[in-house]
Amino acid sequence: MKRMEQFEKIAIIIIPLLLSFIHMSSSFIPITTRYVRRSVIQRYHPCDISSRNAVGELFQKNGRRTFGTFSTKLTDPSFVSKSTSSSLTRLSATTEEDYQSDNFTSNNEQQQQSEIASQLETSEMSNQSETAEIDKTGGISVDLPNNETTAAGSSVLAIDPTSIEIVPLDEFGSLPLNSTSSSSTSNSQISQSTFVKMFRGSANYIANHRSTCVVYHIPGKLVEWQEGFANLMDDIALSWLLGMNIVIVAGSRHQIDQRLDAADALDSIVRHNSNRVTDARTLRMVKEGAGFVRFEIERQLARSLKAAGLGSIMSDSKKKGVSATADPEDGNVISGNFFSAQPFGVIDGVDYMYTGFVRRVEVEKIKQIHKAHDIVLLTNLGVSPSGEVFNVNSESLAANTAGALSASKIIFFTTQGTALRSVETGKMIQNLRVTDARNLLDHYQVMIHPRGFASITPSHHRLSRAEIETLIKFGWSTHALEKGVKRAHILYPANGALLQELYTRDGSGTLISRDLYEGIRRADVGDVAGIYDLIDPLVKRGTLVERTKNSLERDIMSYYVYTRDNLIVATGQLKRFEGGYAEIGCLVVSKDYRSQGRGDAMLGYLERLCYQSGAAKVFVLSTQTMEWFVERGFKEVDVRQLPPSRRVSYNFMRRSKIYMKEIENSRDLDASELWWSN
């Protein structure tokens, strides 16, 4: 009896505890299942969507099974892809440990788990496709959708169509401003407007430079310019991409001097007329320096050409059966014996030994390379027909190569940035005629010798290295222009400077061009008869207002003539008015010389005179040749826009149409010359 009484007392205590435990266990299993599910997803890889989907599906269907079965299911290929099965297998042991430890959690931990389960159930009922939250440890927990309620083939990246609305754009083609996006949208509009304006302004330059030949001269010092050399190669590759035929001439003076200095031989090198005497020992170092420069340019340029991205485009076009005359996949850098050299010999009793100059440029071979859409790379090492190697001045090589190819441009890069500035006005001078460049060289006593070297005679001018470098580039630029090159540019290759110089109006360097206005001069009394004979046929047809010989003689100082062999082939009149206005009139070209650029040359010359005299607004009156002026940038205006003194004398009976053009800077005139001189 005593034992029964004791048993009853024990039962009274134990049975409620068992009932409580059973009740607690029935709710604990799904809680633990969701908790482990979250742990596996988080610990495996918070960003692996496919793995999360596999684990999520497994728990949805098998969440209440034993963990022995769970470990098997995790490595089953039907549930998990091959790329994730091995990782999930490693996780199974960790998951079982989590489960075992969960059986011994404290009441506080069970309460936390109950709260987590409640949050997860609420999230699942909200039918959200994916919910991410940050747990206490800083990790990301993701609750995935129930696959049974998700459409087959749907992607976690899909956009809910109910979250999309169609809204009208404003007059600028942008989203209407609101309080949250007004600042970013405004900035976007500014950048978009700038890009569109820049790209439209570059279109004419891109078209004009396409299929033209350009020679780049790169000093050896720039090859070791860590901050900018790669960008320069990218810009050169982009000019290639836009259709220019490229020849690169690389100097190695910097590398040669470094090697000589390392060998304590720099001071022992003999120089005569600023030109290095190359002996056998120096020649070996010249070969080393030239080889280094060559392979560095090839390496960087090969990367830049690949970065242009045309290979994949052409591959796609080939797959589609589209043919192309030049395959950008073959855009390579080709080096070789594209010129021959000969020795200086003995000059003024000095034997220059292995110092040489350009003998001949293999023009046809270079053109064949360009037809294959490749880039030609030349170094300062030239080979003679007898097999001897000579050290050639690289600037001389660039100028002679550009002249032999009749290149459209030659661009000399400088190692130190310089610019020309007017002492009187303080403004930058960005363009020079070749005659102006010659005068500048004479002023500083710079000589370019036929055998390929430059010298500066010591004078009262104390010049820095940067100034000497610039003057030497000017000298070789004029040499190239005299050999037939159309334009020369001297440029410091800061980031993007080359593209700005080639494809924008303002440019970034100094432009030297041939004297396109040679033969144009101010008329004198002796030209009256020639001018009268030239304009008389157009007067009789009513194209021009009648001008008698007396009126021509009275106003002869306002006329300019274009002569060839002392024969007047074109003429034009320039009148200046108050307020910065000028009128160009009586612009006539002999019928035997039309369509040869004479009219454009005369117009360009008169426009430059207007700009130099401070008349930025130029206008013309015409009754029949309006389109010719419109094509050259003139726009029709009302008579009220004429200066007051010219408005008074306007012939309302003739009713000539008025066209006006505003010249903002000299680069506008350079751009105009670019179109009609090519």
XYZ file of C-alpha atoms in Angstrom:
678
model
C 0.000 0.000 0.000
C 2.757 2.321 0.811
C 4.301 1.604 -2.564
C 1.013 2.322 -4.359
C 0.669 5.552 -2.498
C 4.192 6.489 -3.479
C 3.489 5.549 -7.118
C 0.363 7.674 -7.170
C 2.259 10.625 -5.783
C 4.942 10.181 -8.420
C 2.327 9.764 -11.177
C 0.582 12.936 -10.109
C 3.868 14.764 -10.672
C 5.167 12.949 -13.797
C 1.978 12.610 -15.892
C 1.396 16.396 -16.215
C 5.031 16.779 -17.114
C 4.724 14.100 -19.830
C 1.569 15.672 -21.201
C 3.303 19.038 -21.274
C 6.346 17.540 -22.993
C 4.200 15.825 -25.651
C 2.354 19.045 -26.357
C 5.591 20.975 -26.554
C 7.202 18.415 -28.911
C 4.313 18.562 -31.394
C 4.933 22.264 -31.946
C 8.704 22.031 -31.616
C 9.317 19.814 -34.667
C 8.098 22.277 -37.368
C 9.842 25.098 -35.517
C 13.124 23.207 -35.557
C 12.600 22.305 -39.219
C 12.221 25.934 -40.259
C 15.142 26.973 -38.069
C 17.481 24.400 -39.618
C 16.209 25.300 -43.076
C 17.202 28.893 -42.491
C 20.597 27.831 -41.120
C 21.429 25.582 -44.074
C 20.500 28.238 -46.616
C 22.460 30.903 -44.789
C 25.543 28.781 -44.090
C 25.775 27.265 -47.549
C 25.858 30.411 -49.698
C 23.557 33.402 -49.232
C 23.895 34.385 -52.931
C 23.495 30.967 -54.624
C 19.911 31.041 -55.902
C 19.903 27.531 -57.390
C 21.154 25.972 -54.140
C 18.631 27.896 -52.087
C 15.820 26.713 -54.352
C 16.980 23.078 -54.012
C 17.184 23.223 -50.233
C 13.894 25.114 -50.019
C 12.114 22.486 -52.112
C 13.628 19.726 -49.970
C 12.359 21.231 -46.746
C 8.908 21.938 -48.166
C 8.448 18.272 -49.032
C 10.571 16.498 -46.390
C 10.762 18.880 -43.475
C 9.301 16.477 -40.909
C 11.422 13.483 -41.863
C 14.343 12.196 -39.828
C 17.743 13.712 -40.423
C 19.093 10.399 -41.626
C 16.688 10.663 -44.553
C 17.452 14.367 -44.832
C 21.174 13.699 -45.296
C 20.386 11.296 -48.115
C 17.994 13.709 -49.802
C 20.540 16.526 -49.752
C 22.962 14.540 -51.919
C 20.308 13.130 -54.203
C 20.925 14.471 -57.776
C 17.186 14.697 -58.330
C 17.075 17.445 -55.730
C 20.450 19.148 -56.079
C 22.622 19.903 -59.125
C 26.057 18.377 -59.506
C 27.676 21.774 -58.867
C 26.167 21.986 -55.373
C 25.775 18.361 -54.209
C 29.282 18.045 -52.765
C 28.884 21.263 -50.777
C 25.478 20.211 -49.461
C 26.900 16.840 -48.358
C 29.432 18.649 -46.233
C 26.583 20.636 -44.700
C 24.553 17.590 -43.647
C 26.794 16.834 -40.659
C 26.573 20.441 -39.515
C 22.792 20.337 -39.894
C 22.497 17.229 -37.691
C 24.610 18.901 -35.025
C 22.292 21.917 -35.132
C 19.337 19.593 -34.691
C 20.879 17.798 -31.739
C 21.820 21.052 -30.056
C 18.301 22.382 -30.601
C 16.915 19.539 -28.471
C 18.758 20.995 -25.501
C 17.921 24.651 -25.905
C 16.775 26.697 -22.984
C 13.298 28.103 -22.597
C 14.536 31.490 -23.817
C 15.965 29.935 -26.955
C 12.698 28.057 -27.565
C 10.849 31.315 -27.230
C 13.172 32.929 -29.803
C 12.572 29.997 -32.146
C 8.830 30.361 -31.711
C 9.129 34.019 -32.649
C 11.211 33.113 -35.733
C 8.649 30.503 -36.770
C 5.847 33.023 -36.394
C 7.705 35.530 -38.569
C 8.427 32.908 -41.229
C 4.804 31.744 -41.352
C 3.666 35.330 -41.751
C 6.207 35.834 -44.555
C 5.055 32.689 -46.371
C 1.425 33.731 -46.187
C 2.230 37.092 -47.771
C 3.090 35.307 -51.083
C 6.276 37.319 -51.526
C 8.648 35.840 -54.075
C 11.720 36.319 -51.907
C 12.379 38.002 -48.571
C 15.834 38.911 -47.321
C 16.629 40.014 -43.813
C 19.725 40.552 -41.726
C 20.063 38.201 -38.747
C 21.831 38.924 -35.498
C 25.207 37.751 -36.833
C 25.066 40.072 -39.836
C 24.298 37.278 -42.352
C 21.457 37.306 -44.892
C 18.486 34.966 -44.366
C 16.323 34.317 -47.434
C 12.835 32.821 -47.388
C 12.035 31.342 -50.770
C 8.596 30.874 -52.326
C 6.660 27.640 -52.150
C 7.358 25.840 -55.426
C 3.836 24.422 -55.447
C 2.402 27.920 -55.809
C 5.035 29.200 -58.283
C 4.364 28.999 -62.026
C 6.513 26.485 -63.891
C 9.630 28.018 -65.451
C 9.300 31.321 -63.581
C 12.547 33.103 -62.707
C 13.479 34.739 -59.462
C 14.637 37.670 -61.632
C 11.196 38.151 -63.184
C 9.491 41.518 -62.714
C 5.955 41.551 -61.435
C 3.859 43.201 -64.201
C 1.661 44.825 -61.578
C 4.688 46.833 -60.431
C 5.162 48.466 -63.861
C 3.499 51.678 -65.010
C 3.659 53.608 -68.282
C 4.395 57.309 -67.830
C 4.909 60.107 -70.392
C 8.333 61.688 -70.830
C 8.950 65.403 -70.642
C 10.052 67.588 -73.551
C 13.684 66.590 -72.977
C 12.934 62.876 -73.296
C 13.392 62.237 -69.556
C 11.150 61.024 -66.770
C 9.091 63.757 -65.112
C 10.785 65.179 -62.025
C 9.595 64.289 -58.547
C 10.774 65.007 -55.063
C 12.872 61.836 -54.806
C 14.630 61.851 -58.174
C 14.773 65.494 -59.255
C 18.483 65.894 -58.500
C 19.670 62.681 -60.155
C 17.398 63.207 -63.154
C 18.657 66.754 -63.620
C 22.265 65.561 -63.575
C 21.375 62.814 -66.022
C 19.830 65.340 -68.397
C 22.959 67.515 -68.267
C 25.315 64.608 -68.944
C 23.064 63.297 -71.708
C 22.873 66.718 -73.345
C 26.661 67.105 -73.146
C 27.242 63.692 -74.694
C 24.764 64.265 -77.526
C 26.259 67.665 -78.333
C 29.795 66.254 -78.266
C 28.913 63.234 -80.391
C 27.090 65.301 -82.984
C 30.001 67.723 -83.144
C 32.438 64.845 -83.669
C 30.493 63.233 -86.514
C 32.002 65.406 -89.245
C 35.515 64.855 -87.933
C 35.013 61.091 -87.781
C 33.763 61.055 -91.371
C 36.556 63.304 -92.588
C 39.370 61.331 -90.931
C 38.115 57.941 -92.079
C 40.526 56.165 -94.473
C 43.132 58.927 -94.086
C 46.742 58.271 -93.132
C 48.196 59.562 -89.876
C 51.731 59.229 -88.537
C 52.220 59.279 -84.753
C 55.635 60.016 -83.280
C 56.031 58.670 -79.729
C 59.147 59.658 -77.749
C 60.745 56.832 -75.796
C 60.163 58.616 -72.501
C 56.395 58.288 -72.899
C 56.707 54.495 -73.044
C 57.700 54.540 -69.364
C 54.916 56.979 -68.440
C 52.997 54.696 -66.110
C 50.053 57.003 -65.562
C 49.301 57.810 -69.181
C 50.944 55.454 -71.677
C 48.169 52.848 -71.526
C 45.563 55.580 -72.071
C 47.520 56.895 -75.049
C 47.533 53.426 -76.596
C 43.777 53.203 -76.011
C 43.269 56.517 -77.820
C 45.437 55.427 -80.754
C 43.498 52.170 -80.953
C 40.248 54.144 -80.969
C 41.458 56.263 -83.892
C 42.243 52.980 -85.666
C 38.773 51.738 -84.828
C 37.306 54.883 -86.410
C 38.997 54.080 -89.705
C 42.358 55.875 -89.721
C 45.407 54.240 -91.334
C 48.128 54.439 -88.706
C 51.915 54.487 -88.753
C 53.675 54.732 -85.378
C 57.283 55.912 -85.218
C 58.846 55.210 -81.835
C 61.921 56.965 -80.494
C 64.238 55.469 -77.883
C 66.534 58.368 -76.952
C 65.469 58.161 -73.311
C 66.247 54.432 -73.080
C 69.591 54.869 -74.842
C 70.647 57.626 -72.457
C 69.653 55.457 -69.488
C 71.821 52.583 -70.695
C 74.750 54.831 -71.441
C 74.431 56.464 -68.036
C 74.332 53.063 -66.332
C 77.541 52.161 -68.174
C 79.158 55.494 -67.205
C 79.492 56.261 -70.901
C 76.977 59.084 -71.311
C 79.528 61.871 -70.877
C 81.939 60.228 -73.310
C 79.474 60.247 -76.207
C 80.589 62.566 -78.996
C 77.994 64.986 -80.336
C 78.335 67.231 -83.331
C 75.667 69.776 -84.289
C 73.427 68.320 -81.553
C 73.608 64.911 -83.228
C 74.913 61.763 -81.537
C 77.907 59.935 -82.986
C 77.035 56.234 -82.771
C 79.962 53.859 -82.344
C 79.756 50.063 -82.137
C 79.266 50.052 -78.348
C 76.561 52.679 -78.501
C 74.860 50.858 -81.375
C 74.397 47.795 -79.177
C 72.628 49.955 -76.575
C 70.567 51.582 -79.323
C 69.373 48.112 -80.352
C 68.463 47.280 -76.763
C 66.554 50.529 -76.279
C 64.744 50.287 -79.611
C 63.806 46.677 -78.920
C 62.401 47.539 -75.503
C 60.298 50.372 -76.907
C 59.039 48.278 -79.791
C 57.820 45.394 -77.634
C 56.276 47.686 -75.031
C 54.236 49.457 -77.707
C 53.261 46.161 -79.315
C 52.191 44.757 -75.946
C 50.100 47.718 -74.897
C 48.636 48.323 -78.335
C 47.676 44.658 -78.742
C 45.703 44.960 -75.511
C 44.063 48.166 -76.703
C 43.114 46.692 -80.070
C 41.489 43.733 -78.335
C 39.688 46.127 -76.023
C 38.167 47.775 -79.091
C 35.859 44.746 -79.142
C 35.504 44.339 -82.878
C 36.618 40.719 -82.933
C 33.334 39.429 -81.571
C 31.388 41.694 -83.903
C 33.181 40.348 -86.936
C 32.818 36.778 -85.706
C 29.066 37.276 -85.500
C 28.979 38.818 -88.967
C 30.897 35.837 -90.351
C 28.434 33.436 -88.780
C 25.605 35.340 -90.427
C 27.357 35.336 -93.806
C 28.188 39.036 -93.761
C 31.400 39.870 -95.588
C 33.816 42.650 -94.688
C 36.689 44.149 -96.602
C 38.822 44.446 -93.489
C 38.596 41.991 -90.637
C 39.210 43.743 -87.313
C 40.268 40.392 -85.863
C 43.402 40.835 -87.991
C 44.101 44.269 -86.508
C 47.739 43.630 -85.634
C 50.850 45.714 -85.035
C 53.349 45.015 -87.813
C 57.052 45.858 -87.494
C 59.679 45.347 -90.164
C 62.080 46.898 -92.641
C 59.668 49.444 -94.043
C 62.464 51.913 -94.698
C 66.121 51.752 -95.603
C 68.887 53.899 -94.147
C 72.295 55.127 -95.147
C 75.210 56.499 -93.094
C 75.912 60.132 -92.392
C 79.506 59.532 -93.318
C 82.119 62.131 -92.452
C 80.904 65.720 -92.003
C 83.278 68.558 -91.089
C 85.941 66.002 -90.260
C 83.652 64.045 -87.876
C 82.940 60.379 -88.621
C 79.389 59.613 -87.503
C 79.988 55.842 -87.922
C 76.616 54.109 -87.293
C 74.540 57.276 -87.266
C 72.363 57.397 -90.378
C 69.367 58.976 -92.036
C 66.400 57.818 -94.095
C 67.244 56.642 -97.576
C 63.903 55.346 -98.813
C 60.451 54.602 -97.405
C 58.715 51.468 -98.691
C 55.413 53.185 -99.444
C 53.714 50.298 -101.247
C 54.523 47.826 -98.497
C 53.038 50.148 -95.883
C 49.915 50.649 -97.975
C 49.497 46.890 -98.253
C 49.619 46.661 -94.466
C 46.967 49.354 -94.222
C 44.736 47.516 -96.678
C 44.778 44.607 -94.242
C 43.647 47.038 -91.534
C 46.885 46.660 -89.578
C 49.096 49.213 -87.837
C 52.691 49.816 -88.913
C 55.314 50.323 -86.206
C 58.752 51.759 -87.011
C 61.705 52.234 -84.686
C 64.817 54.343 -85.066
C 66.856 51.400 -86.395
C 67.277 51.383 -90.172
C 69.003 48.809 -92.334
C 71.005 49.590 -95.462
C 70.902 47.398 -98.600
C 74.306 46.045 -97.586
C 72.922 44.837 -94.247
C 74.405 47.481 -91.961
C 72.250 48.852 -89.134
C 72.118 52.600 -88.476
C 70.714 54.789 -85.722
C 68.233 57.176 -87.356
C 66.697 60.279 -85.797
C 63.112 59.227 -85.050
C 61.580 62.698 -85.643
C 63.258 62.788 -89.049
C 61.966 59.292 -89.781
C 58.404 60.329 -88.857
C 58.515 63.459 -91.028
C 59.973 61.647 -94.050
C 57.565 58.719 -93.712
C 54.574 61.066 -93.504
C 55.808 62.983 -96.543
C 56.401 59.837 -98.590
C 52.886 58.572 -97.757
C 51.314 62.011 -98.404
C 49.760 61.613 -94.984
C 46.837 63.742 -93.960
C 48.374 64.343 -90.537
C 51.531 63.931 -88.542
C 51.237 64.165 -84.766
C 54.271 64.755 -82.567
C 53.736 63.913 -78.893
C 55.767 65.877 -76.370
C 57.010 64.726 -72.986
C 56.335 68.102 -71.374
C 53.252 70.204 -71.993
C 53.753 73.579 -73.666
C 51.548 76.038 -75.545
C 51.915 79.204 -77.594
C 50.554 82.435 -76.157
C 50.257 85.892 -77.634
C 52.311 88.436 -75.709
C 49.958 91.232 -76.767
C 46.573 89.670 -76.002
C 47.517 86.894 -73.593
C 45.403 84.429 -75.583
C 46.555 80.981 -76.622
C 47.623 80.500 -80.239
C 46.350 77.106 -81.325
C 47.031 77.271 -85.040
C 49.828 78.550 -87.254
C 50.416 78.790 -90.988
C 53.589 77.089 -92.109
C 55.059 80.505 -92.922
C 54.407 81.619 -89.343
C 56.119 78.467 -88.062
C 59.163 79.176 -90.234
C 59.346 82.707 -88.860
C 59.203 81.334 -85.324
C 62.065 78.921 -86.066
C 64.134 81.705 -87.598
C 63.540 83.832 -84.521
C 64.989 81.124 -82.269
C 67.634 80.098 -84.847
C 66.435 76.506 -85.219
C 67.829 74.627 -88.225
C 66.539 71.412 -89.807
C 69.295 69.729 -91.778
C 68.593 67.643 -94.895
C 70.383 64.612 -93.451
C 67.924 64.256 -90.644
C 68.903 66.216 -87.562
C 67.956 69.525 -85.976
C 70.165 72.088 -84.282
C 69.639 75.265 -82.283
C 72.297 77.953 -82.557
C 73.189 79.446 -79.136
C 71.704 82.930 -78.845
C 70.489 85.422 -76.297
C 67.432 83.215 -75.674
C 67.701 81.024 -72.613
C 65.499 78.066 -73.384
C 64.266 75.343 -71.076
C 64.204 71.696 -72.107
C 60.474 71.931 -72.713
C 60.946 74.946 -74.994
C 63.756 73.236 -76.909
C 61.636 70.105 -77.351
C 58.718 72.172 -78.665
C 60.893 74.087 -81.134
C 62.411 70.840 -82.430
C 58.897 69.462 -83.003
C 57.999 72.662 -84.847
C 61.030 72.204 -87.044
C 60.162 68.654 -88.050
C 56.514 69.636 -88.506
C 57.428 72.268 -91.081
C 59.736 69.724 -92.750
C 56.818 67.292 -93.055
C 54.498 69.979 -94.426
C 57.068 70.928 -97.044
C 57.109 67.291 -98.141
C 53.370 67.210 -98.756
C 51.727 66.476 -95.391
C 48.560 68.530 -94.969
C 48.611 69.193 -91.229
C 50.962 68.751 -88.305
C 49.964 68.662 -84.642
C 52.147 69.136 -81.568
C 50.433 67.618 -78.577
C 51.048 66.739 -74.951
C 49.197 63.412 -74.515
C 47.282 64.080 -71.331
C 44.356 61.732 -70.842
C 42.061 62.097 -73.867
C 44.090 64.899 -75.483
C 44.547 62.975 -78.747
C 40.822 62.333 -79.157
C 40.039 65.932 -78.314
C 42.550 67.150 -80.911
C 41.253 64.849 -83.643
C 37.510 64.852 -83.064
C 36.543 68.158 -81.459
C 36.493 71.710 -82.680
C 38.470 73.199 -79.795
C 41.291 70.656 -79.901
C 43.994 70.490 -77.251
C 47.337 71.086 -78.991
C 48.958 73.298 -81.610
C 48.023 72.873 -85.276
C 50.351 73.820 -88.122
C 48.905 73.699 -91.627
C 50.130 74.360 -95.102
C 49.601 77.840 -96.470
C 46.316 77.209 -98.241
C 46.013 80.906 -99.074
C 49.240 81.211 -101.011
C 48.629 83.537 -103.928
C 45.976 85.646 -102.196
C 46.849 89.294 -101.637
C 45.274 92.722 -101.341
C 44.378 94.223 -104.723
C 45.933 97.394 -106.081
C 45.054 99.828 -108.868
C 46.782 97.623 -111.427
C 44.220 94.877 -110.733
C 41.143 96.969 -111.627
C 40.969 95.789 -115.241
C 41.403 92.124 -114.276
C 38.697 92.333 -111.598
C 36.310 94.087 -113.983
C 36.776 91.409 -116.673
C 36.205 88.665 -114.094
C 32.919 90.013 -112.681
C 31.419 91.519 -115.866
C 29.745 88.273 -117.132
C 27.957 87.848 -113.772
C 26.872 91.496 -113.764
C 25.282 91.062 -117.183
C 23.351 88.002 -115.941
C 22.090 89.943 -112.915
C 23.926 87.780 -110.396
C 26.078 90.691 -109.180
C 25.365 94.362 -108.665
C 27.003 96.486 -111.345
C 30.430 97.877 -110.458
C 32.037 100.364 -112.798
C 35.786 100.650 -113.229
C 35.658 103.979 -111.423
C 33.927 102.458 -108.410
C 36.389 99.571 -108.406
C 39.304 101.973 -108.460
C 37.776 104.036 -105.648
C 37.224 100.994 -103.395
C 40.238 98.953 -104.520
C 41.661 98.719 -100.970
C 38.660 96.623 -99.903
C 39.266 94.006 -102.647
C 41.477 90.919 -102.533
C 42.622 88.805 -105.460
C 43.763 85.197 -105.901
C 46.468 85.049 -108.557
C 48.085 82.211 -110.478
C 50.991 83.011 -112.808
C 50.053 86.716 -112.478
C 46.504 85.923 -113.659
C 43.558 86.839 -111.411
C 41.515 83.649 -110.947
C 39.323 84.798 -108.006
C 38.378 87.956 -106.180
C 36.395 89.090 -103.153
C 35.499 92.266 -101.296
C 35.541 92.852 -97.544
C 33.731 95.750 -95.859
C 33.819 96.373 -92.117
C 30.970 97.913 -90.113
C 30.359 99.002 -86.541
C 29.500 96.536 -83.800
C 31.867 93.770 -84.928
C 30.153 93.217 -88.299
C 31.779 92.628 -91.683
C 30.351 91.993 -95.156
C 31.881 89.719 -97.790
C 30.794 90.543 -101.314
C 31.719 90.228 -104.969
C 33.060 86.687 -104.381
C 33.815 85.427 -107.881
C 35.963 82.569 -109.253
C 36.987 82.231 -112.896
C 35.007 79.486 -114.633
C 38.292 77.777 -115.604
C 39.256 77.327 -111.949
C 35.965 76.412 -110.327
C 35.514 73.189 -108.328
C 39.167 73.384 -107.281
C 38.697 74.984 -103.857
C 39.553 78.512 -105.015
C 36.261 79.958 -103.808
C 36.583 78.225 -100.429
C 40.151 79.485 -100.114
C 39.103 83.061 -100.848
C 36.169 82.836 -98.423
C 38.375 81.313 -95.713
C 41.002 83.989 -96.187
C 38.439 86.795 -95.870
C 36.893 85.142 -92.796
C 40.296 85.015 -91.130
C 40.792 88.703 -91.860
C 37.435 89.408 -90.242
C 38.322 87.428 -87.146
C 41.734 89.060 -86.785
C 40.171 92.529 -87.039
C 37.593 91.723 -84.347
C 34.603 91.310 -86.675
C 33.103 88.022 -85.486
C 29.765 88.449 -87.320
C 30.161 88.009 -91.066
C 27.268 88.395 -93.499
C 26.687 88.136 -97.250
C 23.888 89.263 -99.588
C 22.859 86.958 -102.404
C 20.046 86.464 -104.901
C 21.124 83.199 -106.597
C 24.024 81.508 -104.777
C 22.381 81.139 -101.392
C 22.904 77.378 -101.071
C 26.656 77.686 -101.500
C 26.845 79.893 -98.423
C 24.386 77.775 -96.436
C 26.615 74.740 -97.015
C 29.459 76.700 -95.433
C 27.699 77.563 -92.207
C 25.781 80.750 -93.048
C 22.191 81.103 -91.845
C 19.447 83.300 -93.253
C 18.575 86.317 -91.107
C 16.231 89.290 -91.281
C 17.327 92.715 -92.534
C 16.853 94.053 -89.019
C 19.914 92.065 -87.898
C 22.214 94.067 -90.168
C 24.295 96.845 -88.572
C 22.455 100.218 -88.729
C 24.710 101.798 -91.355
C 24.301 98.820 -93.709
C 20.578 98.628 -93.093
C 20.218 102.150 -94.417
C 21.890 101.263 -97.722
C 20.038 97.963 -98.196
C 18.281 97.804 -101.610
C 14.696 96.791 -100.882
C 13.924 96.748 -104.607
C 16.538 94.030 -105.271
C 15.455 92.106 -102.130
C 18.704 90.191 -101.732
C 18.617 87.490 -99.081
C 20.861 87.984 -96.083
C 22.993 85.204 -94.618
C 25.104 85.573 -91.495
C 27.786 83.512 -89.770
C 29.324 84.054 -86.343
C 32.963 83.040 -85.854
C 33.561 82.089 -82.228
C 37.265 81.248 -82.475
C 39.988 80.365 -84.940
C 39.281 76.658 -84.526
C 35.990 77.213 -86.355
C 38.005 78.346 -89.353
C 40.393 75.407 -89.010
C 37.423 73.050 -89.093
C 36.092 74.710 -92.240
C 39.466 74.346 -93.920
C 39.517 70.676 -93.014
C 36.418 70.004 -95.107
C 37.326 71.807 -98.302
C 41.093 71.229 -98.356
C 40.908 67.418 -98.345
